XYZ file of N, CA and C in Angstrom:
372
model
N 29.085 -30.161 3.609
C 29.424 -30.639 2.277
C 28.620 -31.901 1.981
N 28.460 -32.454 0.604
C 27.776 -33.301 0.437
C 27.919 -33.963 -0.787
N 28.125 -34.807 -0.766
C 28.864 -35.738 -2.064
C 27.487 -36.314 -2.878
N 27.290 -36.370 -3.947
C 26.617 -36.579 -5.196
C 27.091 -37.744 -6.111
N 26.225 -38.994 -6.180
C 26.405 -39.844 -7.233
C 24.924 -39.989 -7.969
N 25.132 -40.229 -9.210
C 24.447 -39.741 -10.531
C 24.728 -41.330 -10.605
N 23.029 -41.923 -11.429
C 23.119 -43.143 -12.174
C 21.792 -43.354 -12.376
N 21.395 -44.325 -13.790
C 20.636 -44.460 -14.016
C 20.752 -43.971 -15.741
N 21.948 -43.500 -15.995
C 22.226 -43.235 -17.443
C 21.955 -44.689 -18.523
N 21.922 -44.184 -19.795
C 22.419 -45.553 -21.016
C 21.649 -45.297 -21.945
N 21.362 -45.687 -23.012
C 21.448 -45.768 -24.405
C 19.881 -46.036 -24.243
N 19.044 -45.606 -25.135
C 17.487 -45.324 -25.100
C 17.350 -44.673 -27.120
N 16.100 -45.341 -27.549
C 15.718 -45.014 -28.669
C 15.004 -43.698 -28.882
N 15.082 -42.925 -29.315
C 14.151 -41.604 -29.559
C 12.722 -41.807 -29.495
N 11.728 -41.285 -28.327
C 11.017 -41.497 -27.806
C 10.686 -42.894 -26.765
N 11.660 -43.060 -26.102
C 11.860 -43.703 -24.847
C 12.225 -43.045 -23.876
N 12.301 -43.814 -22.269
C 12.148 -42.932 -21.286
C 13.445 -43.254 -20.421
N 14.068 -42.479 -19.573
C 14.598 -42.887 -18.612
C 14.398 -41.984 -17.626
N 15.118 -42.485 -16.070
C 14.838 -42.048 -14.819
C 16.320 -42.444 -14.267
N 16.859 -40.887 -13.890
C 17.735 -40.574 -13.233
C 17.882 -40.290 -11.906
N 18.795 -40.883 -11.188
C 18.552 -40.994 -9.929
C 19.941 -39.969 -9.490
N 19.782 -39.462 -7.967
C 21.269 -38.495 -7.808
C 21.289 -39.038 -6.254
N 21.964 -39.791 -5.453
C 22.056 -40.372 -4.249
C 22.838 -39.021 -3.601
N 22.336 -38.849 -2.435
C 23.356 -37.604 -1.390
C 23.799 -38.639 -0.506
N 25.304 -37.899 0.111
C 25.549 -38.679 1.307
C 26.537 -37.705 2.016
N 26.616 -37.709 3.440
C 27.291 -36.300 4.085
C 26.547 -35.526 4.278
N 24.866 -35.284 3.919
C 24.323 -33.818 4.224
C 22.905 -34.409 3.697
N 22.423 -33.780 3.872
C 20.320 -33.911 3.758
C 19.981 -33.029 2.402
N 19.589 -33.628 1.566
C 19.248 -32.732 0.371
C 17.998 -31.520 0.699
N 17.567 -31.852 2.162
C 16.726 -30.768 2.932
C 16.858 -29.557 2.777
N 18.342 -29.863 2.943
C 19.284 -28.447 2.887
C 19.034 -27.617 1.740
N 19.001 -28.287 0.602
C 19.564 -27.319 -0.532
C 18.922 -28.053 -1.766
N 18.785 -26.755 -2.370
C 17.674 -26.747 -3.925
C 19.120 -27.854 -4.707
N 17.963 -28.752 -5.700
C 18.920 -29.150 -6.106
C 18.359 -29.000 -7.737
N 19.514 -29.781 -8.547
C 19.392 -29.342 -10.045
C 20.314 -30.624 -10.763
N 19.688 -30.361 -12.105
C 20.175 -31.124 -12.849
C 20.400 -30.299 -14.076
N 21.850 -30.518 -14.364
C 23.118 -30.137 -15.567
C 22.792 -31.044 -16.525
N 23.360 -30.764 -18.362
C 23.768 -31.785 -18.986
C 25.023 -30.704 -20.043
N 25.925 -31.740 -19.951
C 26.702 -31.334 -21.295
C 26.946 -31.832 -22.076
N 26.652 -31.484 -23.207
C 27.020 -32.348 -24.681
C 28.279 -32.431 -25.116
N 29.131 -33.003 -25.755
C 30.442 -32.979 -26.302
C 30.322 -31.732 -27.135
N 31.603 -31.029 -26.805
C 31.150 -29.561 -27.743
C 30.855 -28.247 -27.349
N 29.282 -28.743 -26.582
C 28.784 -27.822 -26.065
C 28.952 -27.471 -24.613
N 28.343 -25.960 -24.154
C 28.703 -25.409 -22.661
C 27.584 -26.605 -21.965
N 27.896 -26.291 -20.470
C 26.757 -27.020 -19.444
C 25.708 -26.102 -19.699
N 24.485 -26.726 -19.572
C 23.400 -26.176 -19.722
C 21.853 -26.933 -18.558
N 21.520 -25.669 -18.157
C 20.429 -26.114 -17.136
C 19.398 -26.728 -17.476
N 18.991 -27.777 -17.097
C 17.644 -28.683 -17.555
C 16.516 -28.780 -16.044
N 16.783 -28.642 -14.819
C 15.313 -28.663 -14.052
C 16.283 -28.673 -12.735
N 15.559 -27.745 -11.695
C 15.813 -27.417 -10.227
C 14.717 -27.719 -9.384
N 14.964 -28.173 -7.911
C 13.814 -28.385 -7.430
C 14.468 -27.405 -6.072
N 13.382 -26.875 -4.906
C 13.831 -26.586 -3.890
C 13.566 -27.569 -3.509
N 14.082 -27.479 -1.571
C 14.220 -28.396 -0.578
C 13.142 -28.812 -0.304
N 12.144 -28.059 -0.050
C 11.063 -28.418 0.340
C 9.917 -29.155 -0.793
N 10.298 -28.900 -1.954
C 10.060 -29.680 -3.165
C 8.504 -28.905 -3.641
N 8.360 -27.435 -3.101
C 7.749 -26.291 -3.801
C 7.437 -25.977 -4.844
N 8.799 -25.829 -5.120
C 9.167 -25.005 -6.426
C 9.833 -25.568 -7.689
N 9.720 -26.045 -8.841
C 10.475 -26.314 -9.989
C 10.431 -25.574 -10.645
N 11.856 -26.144 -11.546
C 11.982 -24.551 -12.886
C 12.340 -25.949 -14.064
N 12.149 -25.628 -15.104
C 12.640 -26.343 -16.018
C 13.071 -25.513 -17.492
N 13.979 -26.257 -17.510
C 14.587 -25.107 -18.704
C 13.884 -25.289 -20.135
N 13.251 -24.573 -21.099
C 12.376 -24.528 -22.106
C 12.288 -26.147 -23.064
N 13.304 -26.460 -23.454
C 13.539 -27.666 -24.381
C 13.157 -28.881 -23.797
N 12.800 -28.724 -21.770
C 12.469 -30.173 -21.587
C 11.595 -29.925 -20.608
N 10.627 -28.736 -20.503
C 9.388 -28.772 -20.425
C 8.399 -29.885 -20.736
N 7.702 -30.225 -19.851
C 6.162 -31.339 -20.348
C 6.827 -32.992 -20.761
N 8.487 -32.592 -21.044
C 8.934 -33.812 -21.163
C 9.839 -34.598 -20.223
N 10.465 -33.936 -19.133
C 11.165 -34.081 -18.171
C 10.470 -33.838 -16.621
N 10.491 -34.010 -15.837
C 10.368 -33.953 -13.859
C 11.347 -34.301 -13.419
N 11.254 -33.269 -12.273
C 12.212 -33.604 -11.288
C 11.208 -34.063 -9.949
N 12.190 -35.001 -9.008
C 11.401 -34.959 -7.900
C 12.151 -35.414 -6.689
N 12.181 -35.514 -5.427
C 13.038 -35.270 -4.594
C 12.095 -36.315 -3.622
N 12.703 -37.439 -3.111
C 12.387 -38.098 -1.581
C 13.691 -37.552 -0.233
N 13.220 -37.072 0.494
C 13.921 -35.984 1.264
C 14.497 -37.254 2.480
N 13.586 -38.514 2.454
C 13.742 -39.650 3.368
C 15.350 -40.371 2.817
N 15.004 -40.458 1.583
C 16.143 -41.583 0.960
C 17.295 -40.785 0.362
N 17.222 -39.191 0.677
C 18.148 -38.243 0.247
C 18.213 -38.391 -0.994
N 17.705 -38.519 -1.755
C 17.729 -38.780 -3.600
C 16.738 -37.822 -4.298
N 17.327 -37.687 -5.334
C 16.862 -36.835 -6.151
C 16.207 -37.836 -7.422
N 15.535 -37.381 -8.403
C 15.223 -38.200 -9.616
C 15.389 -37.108 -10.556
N 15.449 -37.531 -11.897
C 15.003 -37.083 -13.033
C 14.358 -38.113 -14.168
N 12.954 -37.899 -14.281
C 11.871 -38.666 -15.049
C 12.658 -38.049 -16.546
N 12.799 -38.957 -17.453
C 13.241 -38.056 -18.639
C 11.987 -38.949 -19.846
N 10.911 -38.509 -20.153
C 10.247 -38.574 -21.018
C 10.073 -38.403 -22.800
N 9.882 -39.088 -23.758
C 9.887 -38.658 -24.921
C 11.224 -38.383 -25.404
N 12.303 -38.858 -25.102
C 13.608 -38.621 -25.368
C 14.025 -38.242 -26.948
N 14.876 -37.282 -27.186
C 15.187 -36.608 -28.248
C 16.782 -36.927 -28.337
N 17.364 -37.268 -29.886
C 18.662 -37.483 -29.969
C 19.224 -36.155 -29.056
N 18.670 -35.137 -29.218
C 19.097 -33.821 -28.790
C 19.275 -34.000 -27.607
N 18.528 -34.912 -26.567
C 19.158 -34.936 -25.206
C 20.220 -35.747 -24.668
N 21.168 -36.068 -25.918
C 21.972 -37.227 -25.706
C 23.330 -36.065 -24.972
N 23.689 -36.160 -23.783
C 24.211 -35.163 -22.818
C 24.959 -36.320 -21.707
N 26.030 -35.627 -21.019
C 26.362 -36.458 -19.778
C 25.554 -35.681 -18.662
N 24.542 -35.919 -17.991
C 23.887 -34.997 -16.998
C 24.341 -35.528 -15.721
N 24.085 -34.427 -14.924
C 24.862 -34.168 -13.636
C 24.133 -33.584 -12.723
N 24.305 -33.932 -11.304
C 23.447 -33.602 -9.890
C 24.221 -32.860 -9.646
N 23.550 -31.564 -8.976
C 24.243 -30.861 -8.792
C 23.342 -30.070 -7.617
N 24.574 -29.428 -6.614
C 23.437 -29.278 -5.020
C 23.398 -27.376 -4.910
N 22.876 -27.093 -4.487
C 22.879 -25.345 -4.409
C 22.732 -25.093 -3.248
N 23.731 -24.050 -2.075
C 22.669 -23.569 -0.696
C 21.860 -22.819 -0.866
N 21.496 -21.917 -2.179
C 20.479 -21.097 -2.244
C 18.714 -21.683 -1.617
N 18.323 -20.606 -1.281
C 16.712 -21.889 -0.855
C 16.165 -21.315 -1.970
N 16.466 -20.555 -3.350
C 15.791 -20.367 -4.147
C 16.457 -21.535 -5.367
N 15.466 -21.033 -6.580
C 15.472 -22.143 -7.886
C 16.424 -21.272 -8.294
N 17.924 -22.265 -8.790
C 18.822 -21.355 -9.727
C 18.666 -22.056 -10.972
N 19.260 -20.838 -12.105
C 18.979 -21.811 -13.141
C 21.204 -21.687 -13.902
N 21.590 -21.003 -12.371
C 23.316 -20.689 -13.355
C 23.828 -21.899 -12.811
N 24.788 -22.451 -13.238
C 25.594 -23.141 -12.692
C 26.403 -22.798 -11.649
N 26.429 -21.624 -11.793
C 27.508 -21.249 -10.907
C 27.471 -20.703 -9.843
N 25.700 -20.957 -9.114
C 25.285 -21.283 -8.043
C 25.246 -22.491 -6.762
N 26.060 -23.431 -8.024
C 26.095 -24.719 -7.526
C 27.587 -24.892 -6.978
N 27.598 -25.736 -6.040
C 28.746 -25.588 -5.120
C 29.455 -27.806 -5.460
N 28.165 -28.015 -5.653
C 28.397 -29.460 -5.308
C 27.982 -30.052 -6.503
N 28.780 -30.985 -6.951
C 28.305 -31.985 -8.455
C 28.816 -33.298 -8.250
N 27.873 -34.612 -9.017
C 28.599 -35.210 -8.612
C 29.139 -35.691 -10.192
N 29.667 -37.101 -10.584
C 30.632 -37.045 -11.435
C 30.182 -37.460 -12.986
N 28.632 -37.351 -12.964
C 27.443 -37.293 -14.097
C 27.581 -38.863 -14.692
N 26.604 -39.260 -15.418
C 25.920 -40.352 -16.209
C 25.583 -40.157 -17.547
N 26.297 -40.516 -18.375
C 25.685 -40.444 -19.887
C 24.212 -40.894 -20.253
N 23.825 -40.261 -20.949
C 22.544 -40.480 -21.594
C 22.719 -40.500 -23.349
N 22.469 -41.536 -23.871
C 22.195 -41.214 -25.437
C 21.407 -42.040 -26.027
N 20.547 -41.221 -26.670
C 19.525 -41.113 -27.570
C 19.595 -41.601 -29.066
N 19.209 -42.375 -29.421
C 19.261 -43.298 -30.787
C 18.406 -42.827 -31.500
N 18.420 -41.899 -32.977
C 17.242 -41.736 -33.614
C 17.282 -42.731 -34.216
């Protein structure tokens, strides 16, 4: 098992940047593809970027393509999310979230482990 804290959230102007960080502790993010959630008030959770363990493979979900990265230090067990060009539209609570699959998921409901997410909002 492996516990997940999310930070690095807060309030950013439309086209500003932030960088999300997801700390592991209890287990090696070695282990397992990881991903990043966001949900809007309202709306369902929705997938925004997966990385595997070995930091191979990314998927990113269409809307934050070219504007988002993920990236993984396997030393400091942390995950990131680069969030680029920010859109009111990405104003979301996003969330780390761990998978044992060794493949890229893009369901949620592959994910076993979350931790308790960071707001993000976007000021047009």
């Amino acid at each position: 098992q492996v516990q997940l804290v999310e930070s690095g959230g807060g309030l950013v102007q439309a086209g500003g940047s932030l960088r999300l960080s997801c700390a592991a502790s209890g287990g090696t993010v070695t282990s397992y593809t990881m991903g990043w959630f966001r949900r809007a008030p309202g709306k369902e959770r929705e997938f925004v970027a997966a990385i595997t363990w070995g930091g191979d493979t990314t998927y990113y979900a269409r809307s934050v393509t070219g504007r988002f990265a993920i990236s993984r230090d396997n030393a400091e067990n942390t995950v990131y999310l680069q969030m680029n060009t920010l859109k009111p539209e990405d104003t979301s609570v996003y969330y780390c979230a761990a998978s044992r699959s060794s493949m890229v998921r893009t369901m949620s409901t592959f994910y076993a482990d979350w931790g308790q997410g960071t707001q993000v909002t976007v000021s047009s």
